[in-house]
Short mmCIF file of C-alpha atoms in Angstrom, two decimals:
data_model
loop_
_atom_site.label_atom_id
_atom_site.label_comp_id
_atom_site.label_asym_id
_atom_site.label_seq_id
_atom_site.Cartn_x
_atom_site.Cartn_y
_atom_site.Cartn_z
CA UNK H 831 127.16 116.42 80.42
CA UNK H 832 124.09 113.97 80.29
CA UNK H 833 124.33 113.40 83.81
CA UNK H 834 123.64 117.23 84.55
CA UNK H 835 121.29 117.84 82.09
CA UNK H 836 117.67 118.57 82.65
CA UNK H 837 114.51 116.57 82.84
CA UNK H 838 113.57 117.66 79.78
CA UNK H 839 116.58 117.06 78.05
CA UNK H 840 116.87 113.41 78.89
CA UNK H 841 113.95 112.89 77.55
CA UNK H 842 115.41 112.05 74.34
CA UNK H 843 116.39 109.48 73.11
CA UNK H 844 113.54 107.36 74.50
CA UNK H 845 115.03 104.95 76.54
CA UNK H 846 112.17 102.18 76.68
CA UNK H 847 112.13 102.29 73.22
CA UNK H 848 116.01 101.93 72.81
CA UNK H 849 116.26 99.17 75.25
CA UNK H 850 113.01 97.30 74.71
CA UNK H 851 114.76 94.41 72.73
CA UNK H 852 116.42 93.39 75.44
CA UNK H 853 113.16 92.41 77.14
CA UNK H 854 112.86 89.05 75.93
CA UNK H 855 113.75 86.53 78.65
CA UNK H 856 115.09 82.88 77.51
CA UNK H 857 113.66 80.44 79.33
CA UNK H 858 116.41 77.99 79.05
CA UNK H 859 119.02 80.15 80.73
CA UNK H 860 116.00 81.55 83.61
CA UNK H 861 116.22 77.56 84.13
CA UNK H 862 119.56 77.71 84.43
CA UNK H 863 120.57 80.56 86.40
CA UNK H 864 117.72 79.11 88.79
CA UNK H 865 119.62 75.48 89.05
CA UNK H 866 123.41 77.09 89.32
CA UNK H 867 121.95 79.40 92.58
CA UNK H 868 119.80 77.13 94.78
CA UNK H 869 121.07 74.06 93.97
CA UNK H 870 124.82 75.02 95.57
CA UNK H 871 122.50 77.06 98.37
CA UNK H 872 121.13 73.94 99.21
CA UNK H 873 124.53 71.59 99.36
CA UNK H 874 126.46 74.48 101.64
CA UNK H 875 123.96 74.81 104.22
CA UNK H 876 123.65 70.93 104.06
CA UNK H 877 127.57 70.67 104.62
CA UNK H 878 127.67 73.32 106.98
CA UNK H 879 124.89 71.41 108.87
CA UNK H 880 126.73 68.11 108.75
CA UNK H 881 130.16 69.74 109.59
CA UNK H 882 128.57 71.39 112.96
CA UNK H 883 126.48 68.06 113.81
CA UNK H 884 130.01 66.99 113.93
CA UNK H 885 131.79 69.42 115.98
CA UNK H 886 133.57 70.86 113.32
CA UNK H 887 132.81 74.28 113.67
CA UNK H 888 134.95 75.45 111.10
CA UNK H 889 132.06 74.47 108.47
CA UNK H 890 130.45 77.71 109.42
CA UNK H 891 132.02 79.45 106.70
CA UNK H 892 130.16 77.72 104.52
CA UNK H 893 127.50 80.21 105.88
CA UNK H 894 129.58 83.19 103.78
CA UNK H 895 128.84 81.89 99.96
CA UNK H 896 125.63 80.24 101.15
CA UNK H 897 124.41 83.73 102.10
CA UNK H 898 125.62 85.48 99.23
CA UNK H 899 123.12 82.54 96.69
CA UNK H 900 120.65 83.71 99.28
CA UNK H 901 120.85 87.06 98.04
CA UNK H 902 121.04 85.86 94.42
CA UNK H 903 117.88 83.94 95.24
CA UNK H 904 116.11 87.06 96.17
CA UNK H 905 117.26 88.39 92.60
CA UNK H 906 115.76 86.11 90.84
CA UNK H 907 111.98 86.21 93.09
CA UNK H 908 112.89 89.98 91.98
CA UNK H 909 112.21 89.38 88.55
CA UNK H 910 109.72 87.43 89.06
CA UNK H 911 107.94 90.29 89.88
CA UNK H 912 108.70 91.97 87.28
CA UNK H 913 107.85 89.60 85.22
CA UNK H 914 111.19 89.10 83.27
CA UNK H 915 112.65 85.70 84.55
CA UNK H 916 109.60 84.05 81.91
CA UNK H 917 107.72 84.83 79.22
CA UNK H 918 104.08 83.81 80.81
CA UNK H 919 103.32 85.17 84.23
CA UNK H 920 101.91 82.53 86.32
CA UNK H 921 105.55 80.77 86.32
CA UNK H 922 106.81 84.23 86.95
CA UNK H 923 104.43 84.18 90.42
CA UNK H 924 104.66 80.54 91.17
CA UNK H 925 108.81 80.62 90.79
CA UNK H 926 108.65 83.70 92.74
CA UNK H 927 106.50 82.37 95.24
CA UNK H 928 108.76 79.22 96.03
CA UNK H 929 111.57 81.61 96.21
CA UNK H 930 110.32 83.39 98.75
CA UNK H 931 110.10 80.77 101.17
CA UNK H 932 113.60 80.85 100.99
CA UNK H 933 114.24 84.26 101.16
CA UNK H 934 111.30 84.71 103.68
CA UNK H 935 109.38 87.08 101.43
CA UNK H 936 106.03 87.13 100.89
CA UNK H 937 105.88 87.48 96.89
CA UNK H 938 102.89 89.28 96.36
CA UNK H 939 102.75 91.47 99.16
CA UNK H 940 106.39 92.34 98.02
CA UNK H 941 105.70 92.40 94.28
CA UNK H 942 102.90 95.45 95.38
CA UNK H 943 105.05 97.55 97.36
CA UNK H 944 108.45 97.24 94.83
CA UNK H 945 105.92 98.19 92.13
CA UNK H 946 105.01 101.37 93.91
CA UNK H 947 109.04 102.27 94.53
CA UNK H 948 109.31 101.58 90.89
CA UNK H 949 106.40 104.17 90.05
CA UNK H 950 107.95 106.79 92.79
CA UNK H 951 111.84 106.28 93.04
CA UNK H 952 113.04 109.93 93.64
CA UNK H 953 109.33 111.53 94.21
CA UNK H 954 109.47 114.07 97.14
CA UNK H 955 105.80 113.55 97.09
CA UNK H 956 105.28 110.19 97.03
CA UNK H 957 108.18 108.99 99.32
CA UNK H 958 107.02 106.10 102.34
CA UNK H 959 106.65 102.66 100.52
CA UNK H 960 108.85 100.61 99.54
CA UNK H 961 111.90 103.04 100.12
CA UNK H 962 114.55 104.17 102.44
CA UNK H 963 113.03 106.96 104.67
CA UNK H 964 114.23 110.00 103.47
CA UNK H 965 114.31 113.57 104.87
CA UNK H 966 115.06 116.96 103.15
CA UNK H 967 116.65 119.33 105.54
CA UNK H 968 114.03 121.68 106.07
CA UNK H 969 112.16 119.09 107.35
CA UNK H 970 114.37 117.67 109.28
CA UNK H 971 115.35 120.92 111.00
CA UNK H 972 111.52 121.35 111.66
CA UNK H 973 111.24 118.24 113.83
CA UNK H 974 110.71 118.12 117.51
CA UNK H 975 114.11 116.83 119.63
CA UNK H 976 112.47 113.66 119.94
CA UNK H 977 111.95 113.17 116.35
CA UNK H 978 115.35 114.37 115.66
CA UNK H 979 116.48 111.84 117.89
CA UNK H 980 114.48 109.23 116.14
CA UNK H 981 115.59 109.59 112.62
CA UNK H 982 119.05 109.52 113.57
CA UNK H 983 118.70 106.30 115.38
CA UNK H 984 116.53 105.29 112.33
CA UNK H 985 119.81 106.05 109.77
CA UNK H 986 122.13 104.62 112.25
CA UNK H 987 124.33 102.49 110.34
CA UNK H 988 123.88 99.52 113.32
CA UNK H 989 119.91 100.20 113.00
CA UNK H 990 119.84 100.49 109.40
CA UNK H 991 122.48 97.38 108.52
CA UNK H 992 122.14 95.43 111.36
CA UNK H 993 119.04 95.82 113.30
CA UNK H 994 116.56 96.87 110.43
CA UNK H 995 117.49 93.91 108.16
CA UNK H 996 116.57 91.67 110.85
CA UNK H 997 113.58 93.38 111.68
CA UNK H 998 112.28 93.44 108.11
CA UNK H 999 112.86 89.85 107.18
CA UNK H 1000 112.18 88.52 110.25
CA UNK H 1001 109.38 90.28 111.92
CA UNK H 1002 108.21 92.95 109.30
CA UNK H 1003 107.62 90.66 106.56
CA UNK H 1004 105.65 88.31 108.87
CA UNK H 1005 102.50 90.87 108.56
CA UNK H 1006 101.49 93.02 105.36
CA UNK H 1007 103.18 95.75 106.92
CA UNK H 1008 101.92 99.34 105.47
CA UNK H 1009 99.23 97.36 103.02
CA UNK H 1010 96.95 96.26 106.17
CA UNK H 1011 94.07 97.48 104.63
CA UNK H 1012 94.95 97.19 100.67
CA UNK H 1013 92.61 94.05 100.92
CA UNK H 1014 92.84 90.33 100.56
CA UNK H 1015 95.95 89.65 98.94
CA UNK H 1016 98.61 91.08 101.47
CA UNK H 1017 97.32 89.16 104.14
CA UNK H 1018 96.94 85.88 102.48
CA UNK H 1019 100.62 86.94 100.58
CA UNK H 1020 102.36 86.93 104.21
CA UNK H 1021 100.23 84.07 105.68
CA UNK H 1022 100.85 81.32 103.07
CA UNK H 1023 104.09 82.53 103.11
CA UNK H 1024 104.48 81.87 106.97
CA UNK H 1025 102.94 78.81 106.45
CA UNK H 1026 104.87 77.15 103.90
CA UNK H 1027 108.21 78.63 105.40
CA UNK H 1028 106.99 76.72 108.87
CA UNK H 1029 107.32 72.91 106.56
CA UNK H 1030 111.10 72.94 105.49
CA UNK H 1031 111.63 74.73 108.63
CA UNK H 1032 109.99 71.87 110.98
CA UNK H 1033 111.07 69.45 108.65
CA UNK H 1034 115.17 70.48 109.05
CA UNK H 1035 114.98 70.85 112.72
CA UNK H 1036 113.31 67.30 112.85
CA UNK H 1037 116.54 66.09 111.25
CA UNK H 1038 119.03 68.50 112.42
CA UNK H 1039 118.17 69.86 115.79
CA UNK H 1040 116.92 73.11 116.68
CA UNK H 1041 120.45 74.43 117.94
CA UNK H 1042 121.95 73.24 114.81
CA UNK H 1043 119.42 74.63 112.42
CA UNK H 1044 119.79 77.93 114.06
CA UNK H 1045 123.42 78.21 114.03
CA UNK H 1046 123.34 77.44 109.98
CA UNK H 1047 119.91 79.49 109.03
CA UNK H 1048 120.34 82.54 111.37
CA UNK H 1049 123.63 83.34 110.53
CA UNK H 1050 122.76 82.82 106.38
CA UNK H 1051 119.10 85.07 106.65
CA UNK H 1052 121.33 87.68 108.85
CA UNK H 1053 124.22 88.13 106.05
CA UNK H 1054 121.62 87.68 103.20
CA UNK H 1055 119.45 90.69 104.69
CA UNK H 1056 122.26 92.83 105.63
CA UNK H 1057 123.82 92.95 102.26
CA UNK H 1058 120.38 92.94 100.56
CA UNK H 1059 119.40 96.09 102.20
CA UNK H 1060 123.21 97.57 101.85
CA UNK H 1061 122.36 96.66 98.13
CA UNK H 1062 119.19 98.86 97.70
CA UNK H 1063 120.74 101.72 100.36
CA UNK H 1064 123.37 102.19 97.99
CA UNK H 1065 121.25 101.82 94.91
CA UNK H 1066 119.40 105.40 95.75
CA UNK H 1067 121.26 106.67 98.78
CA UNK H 1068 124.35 108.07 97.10
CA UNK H 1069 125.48 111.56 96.60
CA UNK H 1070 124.44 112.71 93.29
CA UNK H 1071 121.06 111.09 93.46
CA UNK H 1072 117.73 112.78 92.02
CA UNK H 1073 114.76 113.94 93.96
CA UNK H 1074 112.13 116.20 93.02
CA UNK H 1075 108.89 117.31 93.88
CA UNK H 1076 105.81 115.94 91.91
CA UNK H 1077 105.56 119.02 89.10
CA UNK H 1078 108.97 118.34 88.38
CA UNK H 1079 109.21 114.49 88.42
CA UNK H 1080 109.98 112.88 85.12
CA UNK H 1081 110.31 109.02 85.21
CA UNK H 1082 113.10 108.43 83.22
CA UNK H 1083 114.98 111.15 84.35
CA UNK H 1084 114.58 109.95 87.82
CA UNK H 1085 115.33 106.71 86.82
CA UNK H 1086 118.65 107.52 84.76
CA UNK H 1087 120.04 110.11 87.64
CA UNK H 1088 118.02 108.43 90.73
CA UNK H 1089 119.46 105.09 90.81
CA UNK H 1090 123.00 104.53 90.78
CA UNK H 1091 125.65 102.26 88.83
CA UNK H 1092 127.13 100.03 91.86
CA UNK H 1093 130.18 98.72 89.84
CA UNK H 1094 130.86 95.89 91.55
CA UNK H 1095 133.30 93.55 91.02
CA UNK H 1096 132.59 90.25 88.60
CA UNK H 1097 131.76 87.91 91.65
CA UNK H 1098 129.77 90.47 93.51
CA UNK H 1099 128.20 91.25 90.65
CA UNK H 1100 127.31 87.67 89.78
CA UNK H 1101 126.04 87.25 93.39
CA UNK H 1102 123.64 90.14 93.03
CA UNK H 1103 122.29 89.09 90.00
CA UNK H 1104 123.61 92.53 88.18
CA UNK H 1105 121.21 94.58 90.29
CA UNK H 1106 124.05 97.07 90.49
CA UNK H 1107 123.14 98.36 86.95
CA UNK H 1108 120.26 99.66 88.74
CA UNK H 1109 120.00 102.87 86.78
CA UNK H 1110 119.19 100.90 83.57
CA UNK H 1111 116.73 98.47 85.66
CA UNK H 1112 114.83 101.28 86.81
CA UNK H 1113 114.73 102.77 83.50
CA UNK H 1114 114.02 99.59 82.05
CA UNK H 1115 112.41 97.04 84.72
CA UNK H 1116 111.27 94.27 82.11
CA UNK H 1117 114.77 93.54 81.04
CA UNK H 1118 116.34 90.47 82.68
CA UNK H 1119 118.85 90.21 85.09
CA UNK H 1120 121.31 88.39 82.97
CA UNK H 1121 120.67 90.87 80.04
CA UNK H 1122 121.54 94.27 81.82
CA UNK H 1123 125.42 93.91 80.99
CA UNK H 1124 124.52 93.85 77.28
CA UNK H 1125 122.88 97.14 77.42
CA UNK H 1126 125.88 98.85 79.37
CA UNK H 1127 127.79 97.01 75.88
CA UNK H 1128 125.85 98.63 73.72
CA UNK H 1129 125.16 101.66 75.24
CA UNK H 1130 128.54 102.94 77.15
CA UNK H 1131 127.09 106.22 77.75
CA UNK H 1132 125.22 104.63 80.31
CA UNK H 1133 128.39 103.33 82.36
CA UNK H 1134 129.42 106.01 83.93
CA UNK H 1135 125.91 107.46 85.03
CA UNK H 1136 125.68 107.44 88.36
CA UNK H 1137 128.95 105.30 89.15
CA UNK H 1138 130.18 104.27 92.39
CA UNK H 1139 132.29 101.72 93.12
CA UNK H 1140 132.38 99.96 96.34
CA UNK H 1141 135.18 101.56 97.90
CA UNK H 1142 133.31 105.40 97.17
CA UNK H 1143 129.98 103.33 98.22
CA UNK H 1144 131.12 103.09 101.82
CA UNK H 1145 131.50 106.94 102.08
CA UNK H 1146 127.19 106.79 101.42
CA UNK H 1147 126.55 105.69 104.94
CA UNK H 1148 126.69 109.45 106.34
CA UNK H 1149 124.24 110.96 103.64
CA UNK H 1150 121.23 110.75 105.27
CA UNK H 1151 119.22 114.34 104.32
CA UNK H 1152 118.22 115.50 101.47
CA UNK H 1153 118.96 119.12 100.48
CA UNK H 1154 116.85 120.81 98.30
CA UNK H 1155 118.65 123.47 97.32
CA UNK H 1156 122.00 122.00 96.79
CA UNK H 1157 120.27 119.15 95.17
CA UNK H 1158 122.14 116.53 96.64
CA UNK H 1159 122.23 114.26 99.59
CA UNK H 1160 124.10 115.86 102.99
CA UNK H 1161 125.53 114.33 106.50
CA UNK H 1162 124.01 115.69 109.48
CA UNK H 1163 127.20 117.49 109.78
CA UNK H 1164 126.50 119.21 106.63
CA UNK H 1165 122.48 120.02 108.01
CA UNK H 1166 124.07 121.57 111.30
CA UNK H 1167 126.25 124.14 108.87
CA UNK H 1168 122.76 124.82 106.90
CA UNK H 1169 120.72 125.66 110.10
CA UNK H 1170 119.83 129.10 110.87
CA UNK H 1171 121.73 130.93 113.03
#
């Protein structure tokens, strides 16, 4: 099978060759898929507003679908930075620069670090940015107590889906957080960022109210983050996932057997922007959002790489070490049985 075959092996047929006419973005429908996302994000979280300035609590679920565009939103700064959602790059950055104010990401500082998880996805070597912390088994078996400790609080699923999102949109992206010395850009990335966040922001609580601006925007960023991060967990955390050291790393074979297939289905999948396909987007990261389902048309050997639906996705949670001899992804459980006697 293709999905067991060697680095070597999958080398062939070139796969940016293969996929590379389905690279070319159309501007009208980037337009559109823009206008049908924050358009509705902006009239729920204005009726959910209205219905709480109201008393009616009940307009709180409005929150729900208005978190889920918020995620979509996110996709589309995504391509920005990959340059896909246009043809010419400065709309690319300034698009994806507006976006993040909603989404509360700095674009460039982002942009840098995704680019370096794109260059390293499934590197033992080159593991730290941009990525889930990772573990083999030897090395977690050589930690101290206290870093054992640690790590499991780290893969927690109440630290890791609750907690971390949080954290990470609301504190970590606040400061160019492991690019504090990668000059300039970071830091002026985050700032403006901060900065024109702190307008619309000022600007809603002037007409809302702080308490009611809080109950609508904390509730939205909270969902949004959670399932964004659930979104890239699962993208790379799963079973039968690739890693391998640098002498053996091959980028599309990482990319093909590194990042899974998250079948979701159709609305999911429309509310994250197809990023489910994220084998082909790795292996490809120029090809649009809205073009990814053609290539899984035209290429079905691709469908069932790496496939997990989201029923098997939930059983991903406990795989949380890396074992290097298995070549696969283990529970703690499974670490304890694999310890020395």
């Amino acid at each position: 099978m293709l999905a067991d075959a060697p680095a070597q092996q999958t080398r062939k047929p070139s796969w940016s060759l293969l996929l590379a006419k389905y690279r070319e973005p159309s501007a009208v429908r980037s337009w559109f898929e823009i206008a049908v996302t924050a358009i509705p994000f902006v009239g729920l979280w204005a009726l959910a507003a209205i219905a709480v300035l109201n008393g009616h609590w009940w307009g709180l679920v409005f929150t729900i679908p208005a978190a889920g565009l918020l995620v979509r939103l996110f996709i589309l700064q995504h391509d920005c930075g990959h340059g896909t959602l246009f043809a010419q790059r400065g709309l690319n950055d300034w698009t994806g620069r507006i976006l993040g104010v909603f989404t509360l990401t700095p674009y460039d500082y982002w942009r840098r670090t995704h680019a370096v998880h794109h260059a390293s996805a499934g590197n033992l070597d080159r593991r730290g940015i941009g990525d889930v912390d990772t573990l083999t088994v030897r090395e977690y078996q050589a930690l101290s107590r206290f870093g054992r400790v640690r790590y499991r609080l780290y893969r927690h699923p109440v630290v890791m889906f609750g907690l971390g999102p949080a954290w990470l949109f609301l504190c970590q992206y606040r400061l160019p957080i492991g690019l504090m010395r990668a000059g300039a850009q970071p830091w002026v990335s985050t700032i403006a960022t901060n900065l024109a966040i702190a307008v619309p922001v000022a600007a809603m609580i002037w007409l809302v109210g702080l308490v009611p601006f809080l109950v609508v925007q904390v509730p939205i960023t909270l969902m949004a983050a959670t399932a964004g991060v659930w979104l890239f967990y699962v993208q790379h955390q799963f079973e039968e996932t690739h890693w391998s050291e640098e002498d053996e790393w091959s980028f599309q074979h990482a990319a093909l057997h590194g990042s899974s297939h998250y079948d979701l289905p159709p609305v999911l999948r429309w509310f994250t922007g197809n990023i489910g396909i994220h084998h082909v987007h790795h292996l490809a990261a120029k090809i649009p959002f809205y073009r990814l389902p053609e290539v899984l048309r035209d290429h079905p050997e691709l469908r069932d790489m790496g496939r997990i639906t989201l029923l098997e996705s939930l059983k991903c949670v406990r795989l949380v070490l890396w074992d290097e001899k298995a070549r696969r992804l283990v529970s703690f459980r499974d670490a304890r049985a694999l310890a020395p006697a």
